[in-house]
Coordinates of C-alpha atoms in Angstrom, one line a residue:
M1261 CA 102.6 103.0 89.5
A1262 CA 105.7 101.6 87.9
P1263 CA 107.8 103.6 85.5
P1264 CA 106.8 103.1 81.9
N1265 CA 110.0 101.3 80.9
S1266 CA 110.5 99.1 83.9
A1267 CA 109.6 95.5 84.1
V1268 CA 106.5 94.9 86.3
P1269 CA 106.2 91.6 88.1
G1270 CA 103.2 89.5 87.2
L1271 CA 100.2 88.8 89.4
L1272 CA 101.6 85.5 90.8
S1273 CA 105.2 86.5 90.7
V1274 CA 107.6 85.8 93.5
P1275 CA 107.8 89.4 94.7
R1276 CA 104.0 89.8 95.0
L1277 CA 103.5 86.4 96.7
T1278 CA 106.4 87.2 99.1
T1279 CA 104.7 90.4 100.1
L1280 CA 101.4 88.6 100.5
L1281 CA 102.8 85.8 102.7
A1282 CA 105.0 88.1 104.8
S1283 CA 102.0 90.4 105.3
L1284 CA 100.0 87.4 106.5
V1285 CA 102.7 86.5 109.0
V1286 CA 102.8 90.0 110.3
A1287 CA 99.0 90.0 110.6
V1288 CA 99.1 86.8 112.7
G1289 CA 101.4 88.5 115.1
S1290 CA 99.4 91.7 115.2
G1291 CA 96.0 90.6 116.6
T1292 CA 97.2 89.4 120.0
N1293 CA 95.2 92.2 121.8
Y1294 CA 92.3 89.7 121.8
V1295 CA 94.3 87.1 123.8
F1296 CA 94.3 89.2 126.9
S1297 CA 91.7 87.0 128.7
A1298 CA 94.0 84.0 128.4
Y1299 CA 96.4 85.4 130.9
S1300 CA 94.6 88.3 132.7
P1301 CA 93.2 86.5 135.7
Q1302 CA 96.7 85.0 136.5
L1303 CA 98.2 88.5 136.1
A1304 CA 95.7 89.9 138.5
A1305 CA 96.5 87.2 141.0
R1306 CA 100.3 87.7 140.9
L1307 CA 100.0 91.5 141.3
N1308 CA 97.0 91.3 143.8
I1309 CA 95.0 93.9 141.8
N1310 CA 91.2 93.9 141.6
H1311 CA 89.1 93.3 138.6
T1312 CA 88.4 97.0 138.0
Q1313 CA 92.2 97.7 137.8
L1314 CA 92.6 94.6 135.6
N1315 CA 90.0 96.0 133.2
V1316 CA 91.8 99.3 133.0
V1317 CA 95.0 97.4 132.0
G1318 CA 93.0 95.5 129.3
L1319 CA 91.4 98.7 128.0
A1320 CA 94.8 100.3 127.6
G1321 CA 95.5 97.8 124.8
N1322 CA 92.2 98.6 123.1
V1323 CA 93.0 102.4 123.4
G1324 CA 96.3 101.7 121.8
V1325 CA 94.7 100.0 118.9
Y1326 CA 91.9 102.6 118.1
S1327 CA 93.6 105.8 119.1
S1328 CA 96.8 105.1 117.1
A1329 CA 95.0 104.2 113.8
P1330 CA 95.0 107.7 112.2
F1331 CA 98.7 108.2 113.1
W1332 CA 99.9 105.0 111.6
G1333 CA 97.7 105.4 108.6
R1334 CA 99.2 108.8 107.7
I1335 CA 102.8 107.4 108.1
V1336 CA 102.2 104.4 105.9
D1337 CA 100.5 106.5 103.2
S1338 CA 103.4 108.9 103.1
R1339 CA 106.5 106.9 104.0
G1340 CA 105.6 103.2 103.3
P1341 CA 105.2 100.2 105.6
R1342 CA 108.7 99.9 107.2
I1343 CA 108.4 102.6 109.8
P1344 CA 105.1 101.4 111.2
I1345 CA 106.3 97.7 111.2
F1346 CA 109.5 98.8 112.9
F1347 CA 107.6 100.5 115.7
G1348 CA 105.3 97.5 115.8
F1349 CA 108.4 95.3 116.5
I1350 CA 109.6 97.6 119.2
F1351 CA 106.2 98.2 120.9
L1352 CA 105.1 94.5 120.8
F1353 CA 108.4 93.1 122.1
F1354 CA 108.9 95.6 125.0
G1355 CA 105.2 95.7 125.7
Y1356 CA 104.9 91.9 126.3
T1357 CA 108.3 91.8 127.9
G1358 CA 107.2 94.4 130.4
I1359 CA 104.0 92.6 131.2
R1360 CA 106.0 89.4 131.7
H1361 CA 108.4 91.2 134.0
F1362 CA 105.6 92.4 136.2
Y1363 CA 104.1 88.9 136.3
N1364 CA 107.4 87.2 137.2
T1365 CA 108.2 89.8 139.9
G1366 CA 104.8 89.7 141.5
V1367 CA 104.2 91.3 144.9
D1368 CA 104.7 90.2 148.5
D1369 CA 101.9 88.5 150.3
G1370 CA 99.3 90.9 151.5
S1371 CA 100.6 93.8 149.4
T1372 CA 99.6 95.1 146.0
V1373 CA 101.4 96.6 143.0
S1374 CA 102.3 100.3 143.5
T1375 CA 100.6 103.1 141.7
L1376 CA 103.8 103.6 139.6
G1377 CA 103.9 100.0 138.8
L1378 CA 100.3 99.9 137.8
G1379 CA 100.9 102.9 135.5
L1380 CA 103.8 101.2 133.8
L1381 CA 101.8 98.0 133.4
I1382 CA 99.0 100.1 131.7
A1383 CA 101.7 101.6 129.5
C1384 CA 103.0 98.2 128.4
S1385 CA 99.4 97.1 127.6
F1386 CA 99.0 100.3 125.5
M1387 CA 102.2 99.5 123.6
T1388 CA 101.0 96.0 122.7
G1389 CA 97.8 97.5 121.2
A1390 CA 99.5 100.4 119.4
G1391 CA 102.3 98.1 118.1
G1392 CA 100.0 95.5 116.8
N1393 CA 98.0 98.1 114.9
A1394 CA 101.1 99.7 113.5
A1395 CA 102.4 96.4 112.0
F1396 CA 98.9 95.4 110.8
T1397 CA 98.4 98.8 109.0
G1398 CA 101.7 98.4 107.2
A1399 CA 100.9 94.8 106.1
V1400 CA 97.4 95.5 104.8
N1401 CA 98.4 98.7 103.0
S1402 CA 101.3 97.0 101.2
T1403 CA 99.1 94.1 100.2
A1404 CA 96.4 96.3 98.8
K1405 CA 98.9 98.4 96.8
S1406 CA 100.7 95.3 95.5
F1407 CA 97.7 93.6 93.8
P1408 CA 95.3 94.9 91.1
D1409 CA 91.7 95.5 91.6
R1410 CA 90.7 92.0 90.3
A1411 CA 92.7 90.3 93.1
R1412 CA 92.7 93.0 95.8
A1413 CA 89.7 91.9 97.8
T1414 CA 91.0 88.3 97.9
T1415 CA 94.5 89.1 98.9
T1416 CA 93.6 91.7 101.6
G1417 CA 91.0 89.3 102.9
I1418 CA 93.8 86.7 103.4
V1419 CA 95.8 89.2 105.5
L1420 CA 92.7 90.2 107.5
S1421 CA 92.0 86.5 108.3
G1422 CA 95.5 86.3 109.8
F1423 CA 94.7 89.2 112.2
G1424 CA 91.4 87.5 113.2
L1425 CA 93.1 84.2 113.9
S1426 CA 96.0 85.6 115.9
A1427 CA 94.5 85.0 119.3
F1428 CA 93.6 81.4 118.3
F1429 CA 97.2 80.8 117.0
F1430 CA 99.0 81.9 120.1
S1431 CA 96.5 80.5 122.7
T1432 CA 96.6 77.1 120.9
L1433 CA 100.5 77.1 121.0
A1434 CA 100.5 78.0 124.7
H1435 CA 97.9 75.3 125.4
I1436 CA 99.9 72.6 123.7
F1437 CA 103.4 73.5 124.8
F1438 CA 103.0 75.5 128.1
P1439 CA 99.7 74.4 129.7
G1440 CA 99.1 76.5 132.8
D1441 CA 102.4 78.3 132.5
T1442 CA 101.5 82.0 132.2
S1443 CA 105.1 83.2 132.2
S1444 CA 106.1 81.0 129.3
F1445 CA 102.9 82.1 127.5
L1446 CA 103.9 85.8 127.9
L1447 CA 107.4 84.9 126.6
L1448 CA 105.8 83.3 123.6
L1449 CA 103.8 86.5 122.9
S1450 CA 106.9 88.6 123.3
L1451 CA 109.2 86.6 121.1
G1452 CA 106.5 85.5 118.7
T1453 CA 105.1 88.9 117.9
A1454 CA 108.7 90.3 117.6
L1455 CA 109.6 87.5 115.2
T1456 CA 106.6 88.1 112.9
T1457 CA 107.2 91.8 112.7
F1458 CA 111.0 91.3 112.2
I1459 CA 110.2 89.1 109.2
G1460 CA 107.8 91.8 107.9
L1461 CA 110.4 94.5 108.3
F1462 CA 112.5 93.0 105.5
L1463 CA 109.9 91.3 103.3
V1464 CA 106.8 93.5 103.4
R1465 CA 106.9 96.1 100.7
S1466 CA 104.6 97.6 98.0
I1467 CA 105.2 96.0 94.5
P1468 CA 104.3 98.5 91.8
L1469 CA 101.5 97.8 89.4
S1470 CA 101.5 98.3 85.6
A1471 CA 99.8 101.4 84.2
S1472 CA 96.7 99.5 83.0
E1473 CA 96.3 97.8 86.4
D1474 CA 96.8 101.0 88.4
D1475 CA 94.3 103.3 86.6
D1476 CA 92.5 103.8 89.9
H1477 CA 94.8 104.4 92.9
T1478 CA 91.9 104.5 95.3
I1479 CA 91.4 101.0 96.8
I1480 CA 88.0 101.2 98.3
P1481 CA 86.3 103.4 95.7
T1482 CA 87.1 100.9 92.9
V1483 CA 85.1 98.1 94.6
A1484 CA 82.4 100.2 96.1
A1485 CA 81.6 102.3 93.1
E1486 CA 80.7 99.1 91.2
A1487 CA 78.6 97.9 94.1
E1488 CA 76.7 101.2 94.2
A1489 CA 75.3 100.4 90.8
T1490 CA 73.5 97.4 92.1
I1491 CA 71.7 98.8 95.1
F1492 CA 68.5 97.9 93.3
H1493 CA 67.8 95.5 90.5
H1494 CA 66.6 96.9 87.2
G1495 CA 66.7 94.0 84.8
D1496 CA 69.3 94.6 82.0
D1497 CA 69.8 98.2 82.9
I1498 CA 72.7 98.4 85.4
H1499 CA 72.2 102.1 86.1
T1500 CA 70.2 103.4 89.0
P1501 CA 68.6 106.9 89.0
L1502 CA 71.4 107.9 91.4
L1503 CA 74.2 106.9 89.1
D1504 CA 72.7 107.1 85.6
G1505 CA 74.9 108.8 83.0
D1506 CA 74.9 109.4 79.3
S1507 CA 74.4 106.4 77.0
A1508 CA 77.4 105.4 74.8
A1509 CA 77.0 106.2 71.1
P1510 CA 77.0 103.1 68.8
S1511 CA 80.3 102.4 66.9
S1512 CA 80.4 102.1 63.1
P1513 CA 80.9 98.7 61.4
L1514 CA 84.3 100.0 60.0
M1515 CA 85.6 100.6 63.5
E1516 CA 84.5 97.2 64.6
D1517 CA 86.6 95.5 61.8
S1518 CA 89.7 97.4 62.8
P1519 CA 92.0 95.8 65.5
S1520 CA 93.6 99.1 66.3
A1521 CA 90.2 100.7 66.6
S1522 CA 89.1 97.8 68.9
R1523 CA 92.1 98.4 71.2
S1524 CA 91.5 102.1 71.1
R1525 CA 87.8 101.5 72.0
S1526 CA 88.8 99.2 74.8
A1527 CA 91.1 101.8 76.3
S1528 CA 88.4 104.4 75.9
H1529 CA 86.0 102.1 77.6
R1530 CA 88.3 101.7 80.6
R1531 CA 88.7 105.5 80.9
S1532 CA 84.9 105.8 80.6
I1533 CA 84.5 103.4 83.5
S1534 CA 87.0 105.3 85.5
R1535 CA 85.3 108.6 84.9
S1536 CA 81.9 107.0 85.7
K1537 CA 83.4 105.8 89.0
Q1538 CA 84.7 109.2 89.8
E1539 CA 81.4 110.8 89.0
A1540 CA 79.6 108.3 91.3
L1541 CA 82.1 109.0 94.1
E1542 CA 81.5 112.7 93.8
G1543 CA 77.8 112.3 94.0
L1544 CA 77.9 111.6 97.8
N1545 CA 80.7 113.3 99.8
V1546 CA 79.9 114.0 103.4
Y1547 CA 82.8 115.0 105.7
G1548 CA 84.0 117.6 108.1
R1549 CA 81.3 119.8 109.7
A1550 CA 78.7 118.1 107.6
L1551 CA 79.6 114.8 109.0
W1552 CA 79.6 116.0 112.6
T1553 CA 76.2 117.5 112.2
S1554 CA 74.7 114.5 110.4
P1555 CA 72.2 112.5 112.4
D1556 CA 73.3 109.4 110.4
F1557 CA 76.8 109.8 111.7
W1558 CA 75.7 109.9 115.4
L1559 CA 73.3 107.0 114.9
L1560 CA 76.2 104.9 113.6
F1561 CA 78.6 106.2 116.2
A1562 CA 76.2 105.3 119.1
N1563 CA 75.3 101.9 117.5
L1564 CA 79.0 101.0 117.0
S1565 CA 79.8 102.1 120.5
L1566 CA 77.1 99.9 122.1
L1567 CA 77.9 96.8 120.0
S1568 CA 81.7 97.0 120.0
G1569 CA 81.7 98.0 123.7
T1570 CA 79.7 94.8 124.4
G1571 CA 82.1 92.7 122.4
L1572 CA 85.2 94.2 124.1
M1573 CA 83.7 93.8 127.5
Y1574 CA 83.1 90.1 126.9
I1575 CA 86.5 89.5 125.1
N1576 CA 88.5 91.2 127.8
N1577 CA 86.7 89.4 130.7
V1578 CA 85.7 86.0 129.4
G1579 CA 88.7 84.6 131.3
S1580 CA 87.3 85.9 134.5
M1581 CA 83.9 84.6 133.6
S1582 CA 85.2 81.1 133.0
Q1583 CA 87.1 81.1 136.3
A1584 CA 84.0 82.2 138.2
L1585 CA 82.0 79.4 136.7
F1586 CA 84.8 76.9 137.2
A1587 CA 85.3 77.9 140.9
Q1588 CA 81.6 77.7 141.8
G1589 CA 81.0 74.5 143.9
N1590 CA 84.5 73.2 143.1
P1591 CA 86.4 72.3 146.2
E1592 CA 89.5 71.2 144.2
Y1593 CA 90.4 74.2 142.1
D1594 CA 92.9 73.1 139.5
E1595 CA 94.7 76.2 138.0
I1596 CA 95.9 74.3 134.9
K1597 CA 92.4 73.1 134.1
A1598 CA 91.0 76.6 134.7
A1599 CA 93.5 78.0 132.3
Q1600 CA 92.4 75.4 129.7
F1601 CA 88.9 76.7 129.9
Q1602 CA 90.2 80.2 129.4
A1603 CA 92.2 79.2 126.3
T1604 CA 89.1 77.5 124.9
Q1605 CA 87.0 80.7 125.1
V1606 CA 89.8 82.8 123.5
S1607 CA 90.3 80.3 120.6
T1608 CA 86.5 80.1 120.0
I1609 CA 86.1 83.8 119.9
S1610 CA 89.1 84.2 117.5
I1611 CA 87.8 81.6 115.0
M1612 CA 84.3 83.0 115.0
N1613 CA 85.6 86.6 114.8
F1614 CA 87.3 85.5 111.6
A1615 CA 84.2 83.7 110.3
G1616 CA 81.9 86.7 111.1
R1617 CA 83.9 89.1 108.9
I1618 CA 83.4 86.8 106.0
V1619 CA 79.8 85.8 106.6
I1620 CA 78.4 89.3 107.0
G1621 CA 80.0 90.4 103.7
V1622 CA 78.3 87.5 101.9
I1623 CA 74.9 88.1 103.5
S1624 CA 75.0 91.9 103.0
D1625 CA 76.0 91.4 99.3
I1626 CA 73.1 89.0 98.7
L1627 CA 70.6 91.2 100.4
K1628 CA 71.7 94.2 98.3
N1629 CA 72.3 92.6 94.9
R1630 CA 69.6 90.0 94.8
F1631 CA 66.8 91.4 97.0
G1632 CA 67.4 95.2 96.7
F1633 CA 68.0 95.9 100.4
P1634 CA 70.6 98.5 101.3
R1635 CA 73.5 97.1 103.4
S1636 CA 72.3 99.2 106.4
Y1637 CA 69.5 96.6 106.7
S1638 CA 72.2 94.1 107.8
L1639 CA 72.7 96.3 110.9
L1640 CA 69.5 94.7 112.3
L1641 CA 71.0 91.3 111.9
V1642 CA 74.3 92.3 113.6
S1643 CA 72.6 94.0 116.6
S1644 CA 70.2 91.1 116.9
L1645 CA 73.1 88.6 117.0
F1646 CA 74.7 90.6 119.8
F1647 CA 71.4 90.8 121.7
C1648 CA 71.0 87.0 121.5
S1649 CA 74.6 86.4 122.6
Q1650 CA 74.1 88.4 125.8
I1651 CA 70.9 86.6 126.7
L1652 CA 72.6 83.3 126.1
A1653 CA 75.7 84.3 128.2
A1654 CA 73.4 85.3 131.1
Q1655 CA 71.8 81.9 131.2
I1656 CA 75.0 79.8 131.3
T1657 CA 75.8 78.4 134.7
D1658 CA 78.3 75.6 133.7
V1659 CA 81.8 76.5 132.4
T1660 CA 81.6 73.6 129.9
N1661 CA 78.8 75.4 128.1
L1662 CA 80.4 78.9 128.0
W1663 CA 81.8 78.1 124.5
K1664 CA 78.3 78.6 123.2
A1665 CA 78.2 82.2 124.2
S1666 CA 81.8 82.7 123.1
T1667 CA 80.8 81.4 119.7
L1668 CA 78.0 83.8 119.3
V1669 CA 79.9 86.8 120.7
G1670 CA 82.9 86.1 118.4
L1671 CA 80.6 85.8 115.4
S1672 CA 78.8 89.0 116.3
Y1673 CA 82.0 90.9 116.9
G1674 CA 83.4 89.9 113.5
T1675 CA 80.3 91.1 111.7
I1676 CA 80.8 94.6 113.1
F1677 CA 84.0 95.2 111.3
G1678 CA 82.9 93.4 108.2
L1679 CA 79.8 95.6 107.8
F1680 CA 80.2 99.0 109.4
P1681 CA 82.9 100.3 107.0
T1682 CA 80.7 99.5 104.0
V1683 CA 77.7 101.2 105.6
C1684 CA 79.9 104.2 106.3
I1685 CA 80.7 104.3 102.6
E1686 CA 77.0 104.1 101.6
F1687 CA 76.0 106.8 104.0
F1688 CA 78.8 109.3 103.5
G1689 CA 80.6 108.5 100.3
L1690 CA 84.1 107.4 99.4
L1691 CA 86.2 110.5 98.8
H1692 CA 86.7 111.0 102.6
F1693 CA 86.1 107.4 103.7
S1694 CA 89.4 107.1 105.6
E1695 CA 88.7 110.3 107.6
N1696 CA 85.1 109.4 108.3
W1697 CA 85.8 105.8 109.3
G1698 CA 88.6 107.1 111.6
Y1699 CA 86.1 109.2 113.5
L1700 CA 83.7 106.2 113.7
S1701 CA 86.5 104.0 114.9
L1702 CA 86.8 106.1 118.1
S1703 CA 83.4 104.9 119.2
P1704 CA 84.5 101.6 120.7
L1705 CA 86.5 103.5 123.3
V1706 CA 83.3 104.9 124.8
G1707 CA 81.3 101.6 125.0
G1708 CA 84.4 99.5 125.8
N1709 CA 85.4 101.7 128.7
L1710 CA 81.9 101.9 130.1
F1711 CA 81.0 98.3 130.0
S1712 CA 84.4 96.9 131.0
I1713 CA 84.7 99.1 134.0
A1714 CA 81.2 98.2 135.0
F1715 CA 82.1 94.5 134.7
G1716 CA 85.2 95.0 136.9
R1717 CA 83.2 96.8 139.6
N1718 CA 80.5 94.2 139.5
L1719 CA 83.0 91.3 139.9
D1720 CA 84.8 93.2 142.7
A1721 CA 81.5 93.6 144.6
H1722 CA 81.1 89.8 144.7
E1723 CA 84.5 89.0 146.2
P1724 CA 84.4 86.8 149.2
G1725 CA 83.9 88.8 152.4
E1726 CA 85.8 88.5 155.6
T1727 CA 83.1 87.0 157.8
T1728 CA 83.8 83.7 159.6
A1729 CA 81.2 81.8 157.6
T1730 CA 82.6 82.9 154.3
V1731 CA 86.1 82.1 155.3
Q1732 CA 85.1 78.6 156.4
A1733 CA 83.1 78.0 153.2
T1734 CA 85.9 79.0 150.8
A1735 CA 89.1 78.3 152.7
A1736 CA 89.9 75.1 150.8
R1737 CA 89.1 76.5 147.4
A1738 CA 90.8 79.9 148.0
A1739 CA 94.1 78.1 148.8
N1740 CA 94.3 77.1 145.1
A1741 CA 92.2 79.7 143.3
V1742 CA 93.6 83.1 142.1
A1743 CA 93.4 86.2 144.2
H1744 CA 90.1 88.2 144.2
Q1745 CA 88.3 85.1 142.9
C1746 CA 84.5 85.2 143.1
F1747 CA 82.9 81.8 143.9
E1748 CA 79.3 82.6 143.1
G1749 CA 79.5 81.6 139.4
R1750 CA 77.1 83.5 137.1
S1751 CA 76.0 85.8 139.9
C1752 CA 79.5 87.3 139.9
Y1753 CA 78.9 89.1 136.6
V1754 CA 75.3 88.6 135.4
A1755 CA 74.2 92.2 136.4
T1756 CA 76.7 93.5 133.8
L1757 CA 75.3 91.2 131.2
G1758 CA 71.9 92.8 131.9
L1759 CA 73.4 96.1 131.2
T1760 CA 74.9 95.0 127.8
T1761 CA 71.7 93.2 126.9
T1762 CA 69.8 96.5 127.3
A1763 CA 72.5 98.2 125.3
C1764 CA 72.1 95.7 122.5
F1765 CA 68.4 96.1 122.4
I1766 CA 68.9 99.9 122.1
A1767 CA 71.3 99.1 119.2
I1768 CA 68.5 97.1 117.5
L1769 CA 66.3 100.2 117.6
L1770 CA 69.1 102.4 116.3
S1771 CA 69.8 99.9 113.5
G1772 CA 66.1 100.1 112.5
I1773 CA 66.2 103.9 112.5
S1774 CA 69.4 103.9 110.3
A1775 CA 67.9 101.5 107.8
W1776 CA 64.7 103.4 107.6
R1777 CA 66.5 106.7 107.1
E1778 CA 68.6 105.2 104.3
R1779 CA 65.6 103.7 102.6
R1780 CA 63.8 107.0 102.7
K1781 CA 66.9 108.8 101.2
L1782 CA 67.1 106.4 98.4
M1783 CA 63.4 106.8 97.6
T1784 CA 63.7 110.5 97.7
A1785 CA 66.8 110.5 95.4
S1786 CA 65.2 108.2 92.9
G1787 CA 61.8 110.1 92.9
T1788 CA 59.9 106.9 93.4
R1789 CA 59.7 103.8 95.6
P1790 CA 62.7 101.6 94.7
R1791 CA 61.7 98.3 93.1
L1792 CA 62.8 95.1 94.6
I1793 CA 64.0 92.1 92.7
W1794 CA 60.8 90.2 92.7
E1795 CA 59.0 93.3 91.3
A1796 CA 61.6 93.8 88.5
T1797 CA 61.8 90.2 87.3
G1798 CA 58.2 90.2 86.0
E1799 CA 59.0 93.1 83.5
E1800 CA 59.8 92.6 79.9

């Protein structure tokens, strides 16, 4: 909050808009972890590593993102955004520079990268994930603190959209200016991400709010506490049995005629709303040991692990999938054309990831505010989308149709991180949301590692053998294709899709259980069966 006597910039002032635009630029350079599939097959070919080892390299970036989140969050809360953005600059630049060095150096024919070299490559991948998350955390935090509640959702949404479109931005630039040139693509990632964070280092900062706009320092509680009051529709009464408070006493006519009394009453009303929000927040507060022993926490943890693990597996390996489909029955393997198909999948996933974050928010709000369904019901929609995406991916045999599966996977993956945080709030409250969500955010590491390693082993098991017949059948194609290339198309990886399809079906069941438990808790707390909107509209 700004000092009482200092001039506070307006909502659309140059300082606030500068922070917003600079944060958007930083976000665009921070989400490059999802572009891994655009260069990973070529990297594996240059270093002569198998798909299992390649997946370990890709997973290191994911581990960097999720494991570093609590660390960067604490720093930006206590010290501001510059320290995380500075480390983001360092980690992104040296991470991608290191990966490019390994790609340019390559290995001698018949050899493979050393254990030490592979370890350093994994460390570089980890740096890109941790660096991107550091810069992104600083950008989002500064934006949220620089705008009042009435504009906070819109402005932070703009920054989030930049993160979601990062992979599309860089893969499109590479496709236009450096088609088929992986070394130049990695140079673009190194310099591009460094430039965006360098800009943010000087322009991203928190702009103080006025006292009236900064009554509530808590970002998420302000929005969610108001949403809690509309879980179920009750006509003109906005209070639910969970949040009902004392009725306000009527004011006297004399007070209504007094301007000073009106201003006093307005200030008192704001304070009353703030107190009501705080009382609502204190009504549900699950954390610590209570969180770890809560069945709802483990249901969400398992569900998020299965769904996000499925998404990470596909995102990290869609480049290898497109190459396997492109190589099948193709005697003239064109590396540039194969790279174009890779870029198409990455761009499609990036755009739909962005769209999914927006769409699920709109859908869950409509289901909650108009039809009286808790947001946990939307978990069924998210898990069903993932289930359909894996069935579709398993049926595709032509690389020109792979974009359809990428579209559905990108949309599904975006809905995860647009919905699960709000469900976490509804289940466990807001006072310890950051801590609780931090624990839930570790779940992708479980599913992501499991499914990605399974994919790598499955693809390695379908590498061409050394029999004479196999050599004769694939000699012409293998001369142009990347190393460890599978030529069996969908058969190279379909068994792993069977695994993720099963996982998504289990996630549907877990989503149903979570929704049922939430419904039952609301019924118990209200002492009656909650009325839905079509039941309430008929009342006088």
